[in-house]
PDB file of C-alpha atoms in Angstrom:
ATOM      1  CA  MET W   1       0.000   0.000   0.000  1.00  0.00           C
ATOM      2  CA  HIS W   2       0.935   3.676  -0.002  1.00  0.00           C
ATOM      3  CA  ALA W   3       0.997   5.961   3.035  1.00  0.00           C
ATOM      4  CA  ILE W   4       2.153   9.419   4.004  1.00  0.00           C
ATOM      5  CA  THR W   5       5.549   9.047   5.667  1.00  0.00           C
ATOM      6  CA  ILE W   6       7.767  11.549   7.498  1.00  0.00           C
ATOM      7  CA  PRO W   7      11.414  10.784   6.672  1.00  0.00           C
ATOM      8  CA  GLU W   8      12.473  13.873   8.643  1.00  0.00           C
ATOM      9  CA  PRO W   9      10.306  16.190  10.792  1.00  0.00           C
ATOM     10  CA  GLY W  10       9.662  19.623   9.364  1.00  0.00           C
ATOM     11  CA  GLY W  11       7.223  21.725   7.395  1.00  0.00           C
ATOM     12  CA  PRO W  12       4.411  20.452   5.180  1.00  0.00           C
ATOM     13  CA  GLU W  13       6.965  19.279   2.618  1.00  0.00           C
ATOM     14  CA  ALA W  14       8.108  16.675   5.173  1.00  0.00           C
ATOM     15  CA  LEU W  15       4.996  14.628   4.297  1.00  0.00           C
ATOM     16  CA  VAL W  16       6.000  12.085   1.638  1.00  0.00           C
ATOM     17  CA  TRP W  17       3.696   9.666  -0.216  1.00  0.00           C
ATOM     18  CA  ALA W  18       5.555   6.364  -0.308  1.00  0.00           C
ATOM     19  CA  GLU W  19       5.060   2.621  -0.706  1.00  0.00           C
ATOM     20  CA  VAL W  20       5.060   0.820   2.656  1.00  0.00           C
ATOM     21  CA  PRO W  21       4.097  -2.646   3.960  1.00  0.00           C
ATOM     22  CA  ASP W  22       0.417  -3.408   4.459  1.00  0.00           C
ATOM     23  CA  PRO W  23      -0.735  -3.469   8.097  1.00  0.00           C
ATOM     24  CA  VAL W  24      -1.908  -6.792   9.488  1.00  0.00           C
ATOM     25  CA  PRO W  25      -4.910  -6.766  11.856  1.00  0.00           C
ATOM     26  CA  GLY W  26      -4.089  -8.229  15.252  1.00  0.00           C
ATOM     27  CA  GLU W  27      -6.300  -9.667  17.965  1.00  0.00           C
ATOM     28  CA  GLY W  28      -9.542  -7.687  18.121  1.00  0.00           C
ATOM     29  CA  GLU W  29      -8.667  -5.529  15.100  1.00  0.00           C
ATOM     30  CA  VAL W  30     -10.049  -5.109  11.592  1.00  0.00           C
ATOM     31  CA  LEU W  31      -8.340  -3.980   8.404  1.00  0.00           C
ATOM     32  CA  VAL W  32      -9.986  -0.978   6.748  1.00  0.00           C
ATOM     33  CA  ASP W  33      -9.466   0.052   3.134  1.00  0.00           C
ATOM     34  CA  VAL W  34      -9.303   3.791   3.696  1.00  0.00           C
ATOM     35  CA  ALA W  35     -11.557   6.078   1.669  1.00  0.00           C
ATOM     36  CA  ALA W  36     -10.692   9.286   3.535  1.00  0.00           C
ATOM     37  CA  ALA W  37      -8.861  10.589   6.591  1.00  0.00           C
ATOM     38  CA  GLY W  38      -9.405  13.683   8.689  1.00  0.00           C
ATOM     39  CA  VAL W  39      -6.679  16.322   9.078  1.00  0.00           C
ATOM     40  CA  ASN W  40      -6.102  17.490  12.663  1.00  0.00           C
ATOM     41  CA  ARG W  41      -3.824  19.898  14.526  1.00  0.00           C
ATOM     42  CA  ALA W  42      -2.223  16.907  16.243  1.00  0.00           C
ATOM     43  CA  ASP W  43      -1.057  15.718  12.814  1.00  0.00           C
ATOM     44  CA  VAL W  44       0.858  18.970  12.372  1.00  0.00           C
ATOM     45  CA  LEU W  45       2.590  18.444  15.712  1.00  0.00           C
ATOM     46  CA  GLN W  46       3.566  14.903  14.738  1.00  0.00           C
ATOM     47  CA  ARG W  47       4.892  16.142  11.390  1.00  0.00           C
ATOM     48  CA  GLN W  48       7.022  18.673  13.262  1.00  0.00           C
ATOM     49  CA  GLY W  49       8.414  15.982  15.558  1.00  0.00           C
ATOM     50  CA  PHE W  50       6.606  17.104  18.724  1.00  0.00           C
ATOM     51  CA  TYR W  51       3.872  14.470  19.092  1.00  0.00           C
ATOM     52  CA  PRO W  52       5.086  10.884  18.670  1.00  0.00           C
ATOM     53  CA  PRO W  53       2.486   8.106  18.512  1.00  0.00           C
ATOM     54  CA  PRO W  54       1.786   6.033  21.628  1.00  0.00           C
ATOM     55  CA  ARG W  55       3.691   2.794  22.130  1.00  0.00           C
ATOM     56  CA  GLY W  56       2.410   0.123  19.768  1.00  0.00           C
ATOM     57  CA  ALA W  57       0.466   2.511  17.509  1.00  0.00           C
ATOM     58  CA  SER W  58       1.118   3.037  13.810  1.00  0.00           C
ATOM     59  CA  HIS W  59       3.864   5.584  13.255  1.00  0.00           C
ATOM     60  CA  TYR W  60       2.036   7.028  10.245  1.00  0.00           C
ATOM     61  CA  VAL W  61       0.039  10.213  10.718  1.00  0.00           C
ATOM     62  CA  GLY W  62      -3.741  10.261  11.020  1.00  0.00           C
ATOM     63  CA  LEU W  63      -6.129  10.041  13.972  1.00  0.00           C
ATOM     64  CA  GLU W  64      -9.338   9.165  12.104  1.00  0.00           C
ATOM     65  CA  CYS W  65     -10.436   7.553   8.879  1.00  0.00           C
ATOM     66  CA  SER W  66     -13.381   6.114   6.986  1.00  0.00           C
ATOM     67  CA  GLY W  67     -13.629   3.252   4.542  1.00  0.00           C
ATOM     68  CA  ARG W  68     -14.636  -0.386   4.157  1.00  0.00           C
ATOM     69  CA  ILE W  69     -13.613  -3.395   6.208  1.00  0.00           C
ATOM     70  CA  SER W  70     -11.483  -5.743   4.096  1.00  0.00           C
ATOM     71  CA  ALA W  71     -10.372  -8.274   6.735  1.00  0.00           C
ATOM     72  CA  LEU W  72     -11.152  -9.297  10.319  1.00  0.00           C
ATOM     73  CA  GLY W  73      -8.487 -10.114  12.873  1.00  0.00           C
ATOM     74  CA  PRO W  74      -8.850 -12.898  15.458  1.00  0.00           C
ATOM     75  CA  GLY W  75     -11.631 -12.450  17.993  1.00  0.00           C
ATOM     76  CA  VAL W  76     -13.616  -9.781  16.151  1.00  0.00           C
ATOM     77  CA  THR W  77     -17.388 -10.061  16.349  1.00  0.00           C
ATOM     78  CA  GLY W  78     -20.206  -7.771  15.258  1.00  0.00           C
ATOM     79  CA  TRP W  79     -18.473  -6.601  12.071  1.00  0.00           C
ATOM     80  CA  ALA W  80     -18.186  -8.106   8.593  1.00  0.00           C
ATOM     81  CA  VAL W  81     -16.003  -7.704   5.539  1.00  0.00           C
ATOM     82  CA  GLY W  82     -17.568  -5.026   3.340  1.00  0.00           C
ATOM     83  CA  ASP W  83     -19.045  -2.971   6.183  1.00  0.00           C
ATOM     84  CA  GLU W  84     -18.649   0.787   5.646  1.00  0.00           C
ATOM     85  CA  VAL W  85     -17.223   2.377   8.777  1.00  0.00           C
ATOM     86  CA  CYS W  86     -15.411   5.327  10.270  1.00  0.00           C
ATOM     87  CA  ALA W  87     -12.892   4.984  13.055  1.00  0.00           C
ATOM     88  CA  LEU W  88     -10.927   6.710  15.781  1.00  0.00           C
ATOM     89  CA  LEU W  89      -7.199   5.922  15.511  1.00  0.00           C
ATOM     90  CA  ALA W  90      -4.017   6.342  17.511  1.00  0.00           C
ATOM     91  CA  GLY W  91      -2.239   6.706  14.161  1.00  0.00           C
ATOM     92  CA  GLY W  92      -2.185   5.389  10.607  1.00  0.00           C
ATOM     93  CA  GLY W  93      -5.046   7.254   8.947  1.00  0.00           C
ATOM     94  CA  TYR W  94      -2.956   8.830   6.183  1.00  0.00           C
ATOM     95  CA  ALA W  95      -2.694   5.533   4.310  1.00  0.00           C
ATOM     96  CA  GLU W  96      -4.540   3.282   1.905  1.00  0.00           C
ATOM     97  CA  LYS W  97      -5.144   0.712   4.652  1.00  0.00           C
ATOM     98  CA  ALA W  98      -5.390   0.939   8.446  1.00  0.00           C
ATOM     99  CA  ALA W  99      -5.611  -1.632  11.232  1.00  0.00           C
ATOM    100  CA  VAL W 100      -8.246  -0.535  13.755  1.00  0.00           C
ATOM    101  CA  PRO W 101      -9.304  -1.913  17.166  1.00  0.00           C
ATOM    102  CA  SER W 102     -12.902  -3.010  16.711  1.00  0.00           C
ATOM    103  CA  GLY W 103     -14.001  -0.969  19.745  1.00  0.00           C
ATOM    104  CA  GLN W 104     -13.027   2.200  17.910  1.00  0.00           C
ATOM    105  CA  LEU W 105     -15.204   1.522  14.870  1.00  0.00           C
ATOM    106  CA  LEU W 106     -18.481   3.253  14.102  1.00  0.00           C
ATOM    107  CA  PRO W 107     -20.989   2.470  11.348  1.00  0.00           C
ATOM    108  CA  LEU W 108     -21.733   5.304   8.965  1.00  0.00           C
ATOM    109  CA  PRO W 109     -24.529   7.517  10.310  1.00  0.00           C
ATOM    110  CA  GLU W 110     -27.686   7.499   8.233  1.00  0.00           C
ATOM    111  CA  GLY W 111     -27.396   9.949   5.355  1.00  0.00           C
ATOM    112  CA  VAL W 112     -23.597  10.376   5.535  1.00  0.00           C
ATOM    113  CA  ASP W 113     -21.416   9.067   2.694  1.00  0.00           C
ATOM    114  CA  VAL W 114     -18.217   7.127   3.279  1.00  0.00           C
ATOM    115  CA  VAL W 115     -15.863  10.043   2.530  1.00  0.00           C
ATOM    116  CA  THR W 116     -17.683  12.650   4.613  1.00  0.00           C
ATOM    117  CA  ALA W 117     -17.794  10.222   7.549  1.00  0.00           C
ATOM    118  CA  ALA W 118     -14.040  10.702   8.011  1.00  0.00           C
ATOM    119  CA  ALA W 119     -14.858  14.141   9.435  1.00  0.00           C
ATOM    120  CA  LEU W 120     -16.693  12.654  12.413  1.00  0.00           C
ATOM    121  CA  PRO W 121     -14.721  10.334  14.741  1.00  0.00           C
ATOM    122  CA  GLU W 122     -12.207  12.746  16.273  1.00  0.00           C
ATOM    123  CA  VAL W 123     -14.563  15.707  16.694  1.00  0.00           C
ATOM    124  CA  THR W 124     -17.526  13.754  18.018  1.00  0.00           C
ATOM    125  CA  ALA W 125     -15.387  11.754  20.454  1.00  0.00           C
ATOM    126  CA  THR W 126     -13.538  14.860  21.647  1.00  0.00           C
ATOM    127  CA  VAL W 127     -16.644  17.005  22.117  1.00  0.00           C
ATOM    128  CA  TRP W 128     -18.859  14.336  23.649  1.00  0.00           C
ATOM    129  CA  SER W 129     -16.215  13.119  26.100  1.00  0.00           C
ATOM    130  CA  ASN W 130     -15.132  16.579  27.255  1.00  0.00           C
ATOM    131  CA  VAL W 131     -18.299  18.659  27.126  1.00  0.00           C
ATOM    132  CA  PHE W 132     -20.803  16.013  28.202  1.00  0.00           C
ATOM    133  CA  MET W 133     -19.093  13.013  29.843  1.00  0.00           C
ATOM    134  CA  ILE W 134     -16.593  15.097  31.870  1.00  0.00           C
ATOM    135  CA  SER W 135     -18.036  18.623  32.069  1.00  0.00           C
ATOM    136  CA  HIS W 136     -21.699  17.556  32.151  1.00  0.00           C
ATOM    137  CA  LEU W 137     -23.132  20.430  30.120  1.00  0.00           C
ATOM    138  CA  ARG W 138     -26.839  20.728  30.910  1.00  0.00           C
ATOM    139  CA  PRO W 139     -29.847  22.345  29.224  1.00  0.00           C
ATOM    140  CA  GLY W 140     -29.986  26.078  29.890  1.00  0.00           C
ATOM    141  CA  GLU W 141     -26.276  26.394  30.646  1.00  0.00           C
ATOM    142  CA  THR W 142     -23.812  28.476  28.625  1.00  0.00           C
ATOM    143  CA  LEU W 143     -20.945  26.844  26.728  1.00  0.00           C
ATOM    144  CA  LEU W 144     -18.025  28.971  25.482  1.00  0.00           C
ATOM    145  CA  VAL W 145     -16.171  27.392  22.552  1.00  0.00           C
ATOM    146  CA  HIS W 146     -12.811  28.810  21.548  1.00  0.00           C
ATOM    147  CA  GLY W 147     -12.186  28.313  17.842  1.00  0.00           C
ATOM    148  CA  GLY W 148     -15.854  28.020  17.010  1.00  0.00           C
ATOM    149  CA  SER W 149     -15.273  27.634  13.264  1.00  0.00           C
ATOM    150  CA  SER W 150     -12.860  24.702  13.609  1.00  0.00           C
ATOM    151  CA  GLY W 151     -13.853  21.073  13.185  1.00  0.00           C
ATOM    152  CA  ILE W 152     -14.148  20.710  16.956  1.00  0.00           C
ATOM    153  CA  GLY W 153     -15.936  24.038  17.262  1.00  0.00           C
ATOM    154  CA  THR W 154     -18.550  23.405  14.585  1.00  0.00           C
ATOM    155  CA  MET W 155     -19.429  20.068  16.206  1.00  0.00           C
ATOM    156  CA  ALA W 156     -19.480  21.540  19.736  1.00  0.00           C
ATOM    157  CA  ILE W 157     -21.930  24.263  18.685  1.00  0.00           C
ATOM    158  CA  GLN W 158     -24.351  21.768  17.198  1.00  0.00           C
ATOM    159  CA  LEU W 159     -24.208  19.226  20.027  1.00  0.00           C
ATOM    160  CA  ALA W 160     -24.605  21.883  22.705  1.00  0.00           C
ATOM    161  CA  LYS W 161     -27.621  23.380  20.926  1.00  0.00           C
ATOM    162  CA  SER W 162     -29.132  19.906  20.550  1.00  0.00           C
ATOM    163  CA  VAL W 163     -29.371  19.588  24.354  1.00  0.00           C
ATOM    164  CA  GLY W 164     -30.749  23.095  24.850  1.00  0.00           C
ATOM    165  CA  ALA W 165     -27.592  24.929  25.922  1.00  0.00           C
ATOM    166  CA  ARG W 166     -26.649  28.501  25.003  1.00  0.00           C
ATOM    167  CA  VAL W 167     -23.443  28.756  22.951  1.00  0.00           C
ATOM    168  CA  ALA W 168     -20.819  31.487  22.842  1.00  0.00           C
ATOM    169  CA  VAL W 169     -17.943  31.240  20.373  1.00  0.00           C
ATOM    170  CA  THR W 170     -14.701  33.005  19.619  1.00  0.00           C
ATOM    171  CA  ALA W 171     -13.464  33.106  16.027  1.00  0.00           C
ATOM    172  CA  GLY W 172     -11.397  35.376  13.818  1.00  0.00           C
ATOM    173  CA  GLY W 173     -13.380  37.613  11.498  1.00  0.00           C
ATOM    174  CA  PRO W 174     -16.978  38.099  10.330  1.00  0.00           C
ATOM    175  CA  GLU W 175     -17.045  35.191   7.856  1.00  0.00           C
ATOM    176  CA  LYS W 176     -16.117  32.618  10.470  1.00  0.00           C
ATOM    177  CA  LEU W 177     -18.541  34.112  12.964  1.00  0.00           C
ATOM    178  CA  ALA W 178     -21.303  34.022  10.336  1.00  0.00           C
ATOM    179  CA  ALA W 179     -20.640  30.299   9.849  1.00  0.00           C
ATOM    180  CA  CYS W 180     -20.926  29.788  13.609  1.00  0.00           C
ATOM    181  CA  ARG W 181     -24.212  31.713  13.669  1.00  0.00           C
ATOM    182  CA  GLU W 182     -25.633  29.493  10.929  1.00  0.00           C
ATOM    183  CA  LEU W 183     -24.875  26.454  13.106  1.00  0.00           C
ATOM    184  CA  GLY W 184     -26.739  27.984  16.040  1.00  0.00           C
ATOM    185  CA  ALA W 185     -24.178  29.962  18.050  1.00  0.00           C
ATOM    186  CA  ASP W 186     -25.884  32.629  20.167  1.00  0.00           C
ATOM    187  CA  ILE W 187     -22.966  34.838  21.258  1.00  0.00           C
ATOM    188  CA  LEU W 188     -20.416  35.739  18.570  1.00  0.00           C
ATOM    189  CA  ILE W 189     -17.025  37.103  19.650  1.00  0.00           C
ATOM    190  CA  ASP W 190     -14.289  38.215  17.263  1.00  0.00           C
ATOM    191  CA  TYR W 191     -11.175  37.531  19.333  1.00  0.00           C
ATOM    192  CA  ARG W 192      -9.200  39.941  17.152  1.00  0.00           C
ATOM    193  CA  GLU W 193     -11.421  42.883  18.089  1.00  0.00           C
ATOM    194  CA  GLN W 194     -13.222  41.952  21.321  1.00  0.00           C
ATOM    195  CA  ASP W 195     -12.408  40.744  24.840  1.00  0.00           C
ATOM    196  CA  PHE W 196     -14.194  37.436  25.322  1.00  0.00           C
ATOM    197  CA  VAL W 197     -14.247  37.870  29.111  1.00  0.00           C
ATOM    198  CA  GLU W 198     -16.237  41.101  28.824  1.00  0.00           C
ATOM    199  CA  GLU W 199     -18.472  39.834  26.027  1.00  0.00           C
ATOM    200  CA  VAL W 200     -19.475  36.642  27.845  1.00  0.00           C
ATOM    201  CA  ARG W 201     -20.135  38.533  31.079  1.00  0.00           C
ATOM    202  CA  ARG W 202     -22.264  41.071  29.233  1.00  0.00           C
ATOM    203  CA  ALA W 203     -24.270  38.392  27.418  1.00  0.00           C
ATOM    204  CA  THR W 204     -24.882  36.391  30.604  1.00  0.00           C
ATOM    205  CA  ASP W 205     -25.691  39.342  32.892  1.00  0.00           C
ATOM    206  CA  GLY W 206     -22.404  38.828  34.715  1.00  0.00           C
ATOM    207  CA  ALA W 207     -22.878  35.108  35.390  1.00  0.00           C
ATOM    208  CA  GLY W 208     -20.206  33.805  33.007  1.00  0.00           C
ATOM    209  CA  ALA W 209     -19.851  30.532  31.117  1.00  0.00           C
ATOM    210  CA  ASP W 210     -20.778  27.266  32.797  1.00  0.00           C
ATOM    211  CA  VAL W 211     -18.470  25.228  30.535  1.00  0.00           C
ATOM    212  CA  ILE W 212     -15.515  26.388  28.432  1.00  0.00           C
ATOM    213  CA  LEU W 213     -13.973  24.206  25.708  1.00  0.00           C
ATOM    214  CA  ASP W 214     -10.464  25.527  25.188  1.00  0.00           C
ATOM    215  CA  ILE W 215      -7.813  24.791  22.555  1.00  0.00           C
ATOM    216  CA  LEU W 216      -5.321  27.517  23.559  1.00  0.00           C
ATOM    217  CA  GLY W 217      -4.092  26.322  26.946  1.00  0.00           C
ATOM    218  CA  ALA W 218      -1.658  28.637  28.722  1.00  0.00           C
ATOM    219  CA  LYS W 219      -2.475  31.788  26.740  1.00  0.00           C
ATOM    220  CA  TYR W 220      -6.116  31.767  27.810  1.00  0.00           C
ATOM    221  CA  LEU W 221      -5.905  30.111  31.237  1.00  0.00           C
ATOM    222  CA  ALA W 222      -6.229  33.220  33.437  1.00  0.00           C
ATOM    223  CA  ARG W 223      -8.929  34.788  31.258  1.00  0.00           C
ATOM    224  CA  ASN W 224     -10.852  31.524  31.070  1.00  0.00           C
ATOM    225  CA  LEU W 225     -10.925  31.369  34.873  1.00  0.00           C
ATOM    226  CA  GLU W 226     -12.260  34.936  34.950  1.00  0.00           C
ATOM    227  CA  THR W 227     -14.983  33.929  32.506  1.00  0.00           C
ATOM    228  CA  LEU W 228     -16.185  30.844  34.371  1.00  0.00           C
ATOM    229  CA  ALA W 229     -19.486  30.971  36.212  1.00  0.00           C
ATOM    230  CA  LEU W 230     -20.006  29.685  39.731  1.00  0.00           C
ATOM    231  CA  ASN W 231     -19.495  25.899  39.597  1.00  0.00           C
ATOM    232  CA  GLY W 232     -17.995  26.347  36.111  1.00  0.00           C
ATOM    233  CA  ARG W 233     -15.946  23.735  34.286  1.00  0.00           C
ATOM    234  CA  LEU W 234     -12.950  24.472  32.052  1.00  0.00           C
ATOM    235  CA  ALA W 235     -12.029  21.659  29.636  1.00  0.00           C
ATOM    236  CA  ILE W 236      -8.599  22.112  28.022  1.00  0.00           C
ATOM    237  CA  ILE W 237      -8.086  20.024  24.880  1.00  0.00           C
ATOM    238  CA  GLY W 238      -5.238  21.860  23.140  1.00  0.00           C
ATOM    239  CA  LEU W 239      -2.077  23.830  23.743  1.00  0.00           C
ATOM    240  CA  GLN W 240      -1.961  26.132  20.718  1.00  0.00           C
ATOM    241  CA  GLY W 241      -1.261  29.021  23.110  1.00  0.00           C
ATOM    242  CA  GLY W 242       1.442  27.277  25.134  1.00  0.00           C
ATOM    243  CA  ALA W 243       1.745  24.682  27.875  1.00  0.00           C
ATOM    244  CA  LYS W 244       2.876  26.599  30.975  1.00  0.00           C
ATOM    245  CA  ALA W 245       0.923  29.204  32.950  1.00  0.00           C
ATOM    246  CA  GLU W 246       0.176  30.150  36.547  1.00  0.00           C
ATOM    247  CA  LEU W 247      -3.090  28.838  37.958  1.00  0.00           C
ATOM    248  CA  ASN W 248      -4.841  31.106  40.463  1.00  0.00           C
ATOM    249  CA  LEU W 249      -6.294  28.630  42.935  1.00  0.00           C
ATOM    250  CA  ALA W 250      -8.100  31.417  44.782  1.00  0.00           C
ATOM    251  CA  THR W 251     -10.179  32.057  41.677  1.00  0.00           C
ATOM    252  CA  LEU W 252     -11.011  28.366  41.413  1.00  0.00           C
ATOM    253  CA  LEU W 253     -11.997  28.225  45.082  1.00  0.00           C
ATOM    254  CA  SER W 254     -14.128  31.344  44.893  1.00  0.00           C
ATOM    255  CA  LYS W 255     -16.102  29.884  41.994  1.00  0.00           C
ATOM    256  CA  SER W 256     -16.090  26.229  43.117  1.00  0.00           C
ATOM    257  CA  ALA W 257     -14.755  25.629  39.605  1.00  0.00           C
ATOM    258  CA  ALA W 258     -12.937  22.708  37.980  1.00  0.00           C
ATOM    259  CA  VAL W 259     -10.211  22.459  35.345  1.00  0.00           C
ATOM    260  CA  THR W 260      -9.664  19.296  33.309  1.00  0.00           C
ATOM    261  CA  ALA W 261      -7.176  18.585  30.540  1.00  0.00           C
ATOM    262  CA  THR W 262      -7.582  15.537  28.331  1.00  0.00           C
ATOM    263  CA  GLY W 263      -6.460  14.021  25.049  1.00  0.00           C
ATOM    264  CA  LEU W 264      -7.800  11.053  23.134  1.00  0.00           C
ATOM    265  CA  ARG W 265      -4.748   9.562  21.483  1.00  0.00           C
ATOM    266  CA  GLY W 266      -2.999   8.261  24.582  1.00  0.00           C
ATOM    267  CA  ARG W 267      -6.055   6.810  26.312  1.00  0.00           C
ATOM    268  CA  SER W 268      -6.440   3.085  26.836  1.00  0.00           C
ATOM    269  CA  LEU W 269      -8.390   0.900  24.422  1.00  0.00           C
ATOM    270  CA  ALA W 270     -11.080   0.472  27.088  1.00  0.00           C
ATOM    271  CA  GLN W 271     -11.463   4.228  27.550  1.00  0.00           C
ATOM    272  CA  LYS W 272     -11.636   4.881  23.818  1.00  0.00           C
ATOM    273  CA  SER W 273     -14.148   2.082  23.341  1.00  0.00           C
ATOM    274  CA  ALA W 274     -16.360   3.570  26.070  1.00  0.00           C
ATOM    275  CA  ILE W 275     -16.246   6.994  24.424  1.00  0.00           C
ATOM    276  CA  ILE W 276     -17.019   5.551  20.990  1.00  0.00           C
ATOM    277  CA  ALA W 277     -19.948   3.580  22.454  1.00  0.00           C
ATOM    278  CA  ALA W 278     -21.311   6.786  24.002  1.00  0.00           C
ATOM    279  CA  VAL W 279     -20.921   8.646  20.710  1.00  0.00           C
ATOM    280  CA  ARG W 280     -22.788   5.897  18.880  1.00  0.00           C
ATOM    281  CA  GLU W 281     -25.590   5.994  21.448  1.00  0.00           C
ATOM    282  CA  HIS W 282     -25.999   9.742  21.829  1.00  0.00           C
ATOM    283  CA  VAL W 283     -24.538  11.490  18.762  1.00  0.00           C
ATOM    284  CA  TRP W 284     -25.254   9.125  15.884  1.00  0.00           C
ATOM    285  CA  PRO W 285     -29.066   9.465  16.217  1.00  0.00           C
ATOM    286  CA  LEU W 286     -28.696  13.261  16.053  1.00  0.00           C
ATOM    287  CA  ILE W 287     -26.666  13.013  12.849  1.00  0.00           C
ATOM    288  CA  GLY W 288     -29.007  10.429  11.339  1.00  0.00           C
ATOM    289  CA  GLY W 289     -31.959  12.635  12.203  1.00  0.00           C
ATOM    290  CA  GLY W 290     -30.392  15.690  10.557  1.00  0.00           C
ATOM    291  CA  ARG W 291     -30.067  17.749  13.760  1.00  0.00           C
ATOM    292  CA  VAL W 292     -26.246  17.593  13.640  1.00  0.00           C
ATOM    293  CA  ARG W 293     -24.083  17.384  10.535  1.00  0.00           C
ATOM    294  CA  PRO W 294     -20.396  17.099   9.674  1.00  0.00           C
ATOM    295  CA  ILE W 295     -18.926  20.349   8.353  1.00  0.00           C
ATOM    296  CA  VAL W 296     -16.345  19.717   5.622  1.00  0.00           C
ATOM    297  CA  HIS W 297     -14.375  22.626   4.228  1.00  0.00           C
ATOM    298  CA  SER W 298     -12.606  20.718   1.459  1.00  0.00           C
ATOM    299  CA  THR W 299     -11.192  17.381   0.315  1.00  0.00           C
ATOM    300  CA  VAL W 300      -7.617  16.949  -0.912  1.00  0.00           C
ATOM    301  CA  PRO W 301      -6.036  13.871  -2.528  1.00  0.00           C
ATOM    302  CA  MET W 302      -3.987  12.070   0.110  1.00  0.00           C
ATOM    303  CA  ARG W 303      -0.798  12.201  -1.935  1.00  0.00           C
ATOM    304  CA  GLU W 304      -1.162  16.010  -1.723  1.00  0.00           C
ATOM    305  CA  ALA W 305      -1.210  16.011   2.093  1.00  0.00           C
ATOM    306  CA  PRO W 306       1.336  18.876   2.243  1.00  0.00           C
ATOM    307  CA  GLU W 307      -1.283  21.169   0.667  1.00  0.00           C
ATOM    308  CA  ALA W 308      -3.875  20.077   3.222  1.00  0.00           C
ATOM    309  CA  HIS W 309      -1.479  20.903   6.059  1.00  0.00           C
ATOM    310  CA  ARG W 310      -0.730  24.315   4.572  1.00  0.00           C
ATOM    311  CA  LEU W 311      -4.460  24.998   4.427  1.00  0.00           C
ATOM    312  CA  LEU W 312      -4.939  23.873   8.038  1.00  0.00           C
ATOM    313  CA  GLU W 313      -2.067  26.047   9.256  1.00  0.00           C
ATOM    314  CA  SER W 314      -3.431  29.069   7.363  1.00  0.00           C
ATOM    315  CA  SER W 315      -6.539  28.922   9.586  1.00  0.00           C
ATOM    316  CA  THR W 316      -8.705  30.144   6.713  1.00  0.00           C
ATOM    317  CA  HIS W 317     -10.986  27.096   6.712  1.00  0.00           C
ATOM    318  CA  VAL W 318     -14.303  26.407   8.434  1.00  0.00           C
ATOM    319  CA  GLY W 319     -14.876  22.832   9.593  1.00  0.00           C
ATOM    320  CA  LYS W 320     -12.818  19.809   8.601  1.00  0.00           C
ATOM    321  CA  ILE W 321     -10.256  19.190   5.871  1.00  0.00           C
ATOM    322  CA  LEU W 322     -10.229  15.630   4.499  1.00  0.00           C
ATOM    323  CA  LEU W 323      -7.685  13.574   2.568  1.00  0.00           C
ATOM    324  CA  THR W 324      -9.035  11.083   0.035  1.00  0.00           C
ATOM    325  CA  THR W 325      -7.306   7.999  -1.325  1.00  0.00           C
TER     326      THR W 325
END
């Protein structure tokens, strides 16, 4: 098969389409003929040499894919050769074939084609696990999503609205904010021109956000704590704004607030399987019923992965960028 390899870490040009050995499905795994793979910020970090795959995972880039099952490994039940699926991966999505633990497979939601489905596993698993399973967003509460026009952001807006929450977003520029509004966002904040702390306080009559989904990390930590409501929950899922910052415990105590920081890639198979099962139970019916939909900005041939990474790093897109085989 062919896969995107990284002979040496670096810029987008470090991604090289090359012939490599086919993966072999192990115990409890299936082999998927990949139709498409999602492009994520974590892939950029791996390309740069800063985010190596977990022990035992494929060393090729790619945290999600879609396609058709072509072989079953020992011990797999409930799936058959020919099934169309999408999957959460610890690595290996940027390839023509991928070996996937069966607990990380999802059937295609009703009404979603096999290519578009590649936009779903990472964002649905990330949003559902952090916003609902950990932060317990409830109807009537306010969710603040940083990067509202991203793949994660566009899914978070829709899922939060589906349970009756109010959604505030930050994004850069009127076009991205307009896209967030179309998905249901209630409070639109241009981070280039406005202070999100002031805007959220104003929109909530001083109460603040009950849950914040943050991709910036250190850069926004202090301001996120200011923005939290009483009993608020801050869920950190990215470090685009740095990894080290001071945490004011007095602010946390005064608000009875909580801060969590999680990733998907390094979690155990059991944890990932539990998240995927929850996504299938709670999110898939919403997608099949048309209340939530994948937002795809563009598709790029997989052999042209460097162009997809340049597009991602330009931050001019709305939603997901996909690679197709």
